[in-house]
Short mmCIF file of C-alpha atoms in Angstrom, two decimals:
data_model
loop_
_atom_site.label_atom_id
_atom_site.label_comp_id
_atom_site.label_asym_id
_atom_site.label_seq_id
_atom_site.Cartn_x
_atom_site.Cartn_y
_atom_site.Cartn_z
CA ALA A 1 -0.79 4.40 -2.76
CA LEU A 2 -2.44 5.44 -6.02
CA ALA A 3 -5.81 5.67 -4.32
CA ALA A 4 -4.29 8.65 -2.53
CA SER A 5 -6.29 11.01 -4.74
CA SER A 6 -9.04 10.75 -2.13
CA ARG A 7 -8.24 12.75 0.98
CA SER A 8 -10.29 10.45 3.22
CA THR A 9 -8.11 7.45 2.37
CA ARG A 10 -4.87 9.12 3.45
CA PRO A 11 -5.49 11.01 6.72
CA GLU A 12 -1.79 10.92 7.62
CA LEU A 13 -1.12 13.42 4.83
CA HIS A 14 -3.37 16.11 6.32
CA ALA A 15 -0.88 17.26 8.93
CA ASN A 16 1.72 17.93 6.24
CA ARG A 17 -0.63 20.26 4.38
CA ALA A 18 -0.28 22.93 7.05
CA ASN A 19 3.52 23.07 6.77
CA ALA A 20 4.06 24.16 3.16
CA THR A 21 5.97 27.26 2.11
CA ASN A 22 6.14 29.26 -1.09
CA SER A 23 9.26 30.18 -3.07
CA SER A 24 10.05 33.10 -0.78
CA GLY A 25 9.89 30.86 2.28
CA SER A 26 6.54 32.25 3.47
CA ALA A 27 4.07 29.73 4.82
CA ILE A 28 1.40 28.29 2.55
CA THR A 29 -1.09 27.20 5.17
CA THR A 30 -4.52 25.65 4.99
CA SER A 31 -7.06 26.38 7.69
CA ARG A 32 -7.98 23.22 9.60
CA ARG A 33 -11.59 24.44 9.52
CA PHE A 34 -11.40 24.82 5.74
CA SER A 35 -12.55 28.45 5.78
CA ILE A 36 -9.94 28.98 3.09
CA CYS A 37 -10.08 26.97 -0.13
CA ARG A 38 -6.73 26.39 -1.80
CA HIS A 39 -6.98 25.10 -5.34
CA GLY A 40 -3.81 24.03 -7.14
CA GLY A 41 -3.38 24.26 -10.87
CA LEU A 42 -0.38 22.65 -12.54
CA PRO A 43 -0.25 23.87 -16.15
CA GLY A 44 2.67 21.67 -17.24
CA SER A 45 6.41 22.07 -17.58
CA ARG A 46 6.64 22.94 -21.27
CA THR A 47 5.71 26.27 -22.85
CA GLY A 48 3.20 24.66 -25.24
CA GLU A 49 1.40 22.89 -22.39
CA VAL A 50 1.22 26.08 -20.36
CA THR A 51 -0.09 28.00 -23.38
CA ARG A 52 -2.85 25.41 -23.92
CA THR A 53 -3.87 24.89 -20.28
CA LEU A 54 -3.15 27.85 -17.98
CA GLY A 55 -6.05 29.98 -19.23
CA THR A 56 -8.45 27.11 -18.62
CA LEU A 57 -7.01 26.49 -15.15
CA ILE A 58 -7.40 30.14 -14.16
CA ALA A 59 -10.96 30.24 -15.52
CA SER A 60 -11.81 27.06 -13.57
CA ALA A 61 -10.36 28.60 -10.40
CA GLY A 62 -12.77 31.49 -10.91
CA LEU A 63 -15.66 29.03 -11.14
CA VAL A 64 -14.50 27.24 -7.97
CA ARG A 65 -14.32 30.58 -6.16
CA ASP A 66 -17.77 31.58 -7.39
CA GLY A 67 -19.20 28.25 -6.20
CA LEU A 68 -17.69 28.66 -2.73
CA LYS A 69 -18.95 32.13 -1.89
CA ASP A 70 -18.77 31.49 1.86
CA ARG A 71 -15.03 30.72 1.71
CA ARG A 72 -11.96 32.67 0.70
CA CYS A 73 -10.26 30.92 -2.24
CA VAL A 74 -6.62 31.06 -3.24
CA PHE A 75 -5.42 29.57 -6.52
CA LEU A 76 -1.85 28.25 -6.31
CA VAL A 77 0.07 27.81 -9.57
CA PRO A 78 3.28 25.83 -9.11
CA ALA A 79 5.18 27.02 -12.18
CA ALA A 80 8.10 25.10 -13.65
CA ASP A 81 11.41 26.97 -13.61
CA GLY A 82 11.65 26.85 -17.42
CA ILE A 83 8.41 28.78 -17.93
CA GLU A 84 8.93 32.48 -18.54
CA ASP A 85 7.27 34.94 -16.17
CA SER A 86 6.00 36.92 -19.15
CA LEU A 87 3.97 33.93 -20.37
CA ILE A 88 2.35 33.47 -16.95
CA ASP A 89 1.79 37.22 -16.56
CA GLY A 90 -0.16 37.28 -19.83
CA PHE A 91 -2.63 34.75 -18.44
CA MET A 92 -2.78 36.46 -15.07
CA LYS A 93 -4.07 39.61 -16.77
CA GLN A 94 -7.03 37.56 -18.04
CA ALA A 95 -7.94 36.21 -14.60
CA PRO A 96 -11.46 36.90 -13.33
CA PRO A 97 -11.59 40.11 -11.25
CA GLY A 98 -10.70 39.57 -7.60
CA LEU A 99 -9.29 36.06 -8.11
CA ASP A 100 -6.38 35.49 -5.71
CA VAL A 101 -3.78 33.74 -7.90
CA ARG A 102 -0.33 33.02 -6.49
CA VAL A 103 2.50 31.69 -8.63
CA VAL A 104 4.79 29.40 -6.65
CA ARG A 105 8.22 28.49 -8.01
CA GLY A 106 10.36 25.64 -6.74
CA ARG A 107 7.80 24.41 -4.20
CA MET A 108 5.40 22.21 -6.17
CA TYR A 109 5.12 19.53 -3.48
CA GLU A 110 4.43 22.04 -0.73
CA ALA A 111 1.81 23.80 -2.84
CA LEU A 112 0.10 20.48 -3.56
CA ARG A 113 0.13 19.55 0.12
CA ALA A 114 -1.47 22.90 0.93
CA SER A 115 -4.16 22.50 -1.75
CA ASP A 116 -7.62 21.14 -1.04
CA ALA A 117 -7.79 19.94 -4.66
CA ALA A 118 -5.85 20.36 -7.90
CA ALA A 119 -6.24 20.36 -11.66
CA VAL A 120 -3.07 18.78 -13.05
CA THR A 121 -1.80 18.61 -16.62
CA SER A 122 -1.15 15.01 -17.66
CA GLY A 123 2.43 13.94 -17.00
CA THR A 124 4.60 12.95 -14.07
CA ALA A 125 2.94 15.62 -11.91
CA THR A 126 -0.23 13.49 -11.86
CA LEU A 127 1.62 10.60 -10.25
CA GLU A 128 3.34 12.96 -7.80
CA THR A 129 -0.02 14.52 -6.90
CA ALA A 130 -1.57 11.09 -6.31
CA LEU A 131 1.31 10.07 -4.06
CA ILE A 132 1.01 13.30 -2.06
CA GLY A 133 -2.70 12.58 -1.64
CA THR A 134 -4.23 15.75 -3.01
CA PRO A 135 -7.56 15.10 -4.76
CA MET A 136 -7.23 16.01 -8.44
CA VAL A 137 -8.61 16.00 -11.91
CA ILE A 138 -6.23 15.35 -14.81
CA ILE A 139 -6.45 17.70 -17.78
CA TYR A 140 -4.73 17.79 -21.15
CA ARG A 141 -5.04 19.71 -24.38
CA MET A 142 -3.04 19.26 -27.56
CA SER A 143 -3.53 20.22 -31.17
CA TYR A 144 -6.59 18.56 -32.71
CA LEU A 145 -4.50 16.77 -35.36
CA SER A 146 -2.11 15.38 -32.72
CA PHE A 147 -5.06 14.20 -30.66
CA ILE A 148 -6.66 12.34 -33.61
CA ILE A 149 -3.34 10.74 -34.65
CA GLY A 150 -2.62 9.77 -31.05
CA LYS A 151 -6.01 8.13 -30.62
CA MET A 152 -5.47 6.10 -33.79
CA LEU A 153 -1.91 4.99 -32.97
CA ILE A 154 -2.00 4.52 -29.22
CA GLY A 155 -4.52 2.14 -27.76
CA VAL A 156 -4.62 3.38 -24.17
CA LYS A 157 -7.85 4.29 -22.43
CA SER A 158 -6.22 6.74 -20.03
CA VAL A 159 -3.57 9.45 -20.26
CA GLY A 160 -2.94 9.94 -16.53
CA LEU A 161 -0.14 7.92 -14.98
CA PRO A 162 -2.14 7.00 -11.85
CA ASN A 163 -4.87 5.52 -14.06
CA ILE A 164 -2.43 3.77 -16.41
CA ILE A 165 -0.48 2.19 -13.54
CA ALA A 166 -3.65 1.12 -11.70
CA GLY A 167 -5.19 -0.26 -14.88
CA LYS A 168 -8.44 1.50 -14.05
CA ALA A 169 -9.85 5.00 -13.69
CA LEU A 170 -8.92 6.32 -10.25
CA VAL A 171 -8.67 9.98 -11.23
CA PRO A 172 -11.08 11.80 -13.57
CA GLU A 173 -9.54 12.89 -16.88
CA LEU A 174 -10.71 15.89 -18.88
CA LEU A 175 -9.18 15.96 -22.35
CA GLN A 176 -9.31 18.46 -25.20
CA ASP A 177 -12.55 20.51 -25.10
CA ALA A 178 -13.70 18.79 -21.90
CA ALA A 179 -10.69 20.34 -20.08
#
């Protein structure tokens, strides 16, 4: 099940991708011909995580859009209920011009099913994304001091739950400045 990060290994999940809805109940659909690119970005569930990752996620969505000039791209941001709208709005103002960013509340699983790929902050959302079958990259940023202390005290090679559980790298991880 953890190999689900590759769309080709889980074809039964494709049909579900067309049935997602956003927080207002409107459909979040993906074109079967993939003329629309939907990129999910999960910035985390805590304010500090969102502060450290959302700007990078929005900038990366701009790069994805620029690389797929022949397709319309939508960037879905499933935001945790505990994250203030004002925090998200501050990052939205910094989005590249013309980037279609849609904040989705309360419908993380549906947004992931509708996404062609996702950048997911390390945590339980990485395992949930793997189980849904959406291809992803795991990202994480923390303070430099915390990162150094963590590397010295914790002897794990991976931070993503799918990789830790599998005991090998199934999902790419981009940490600190690589994120």
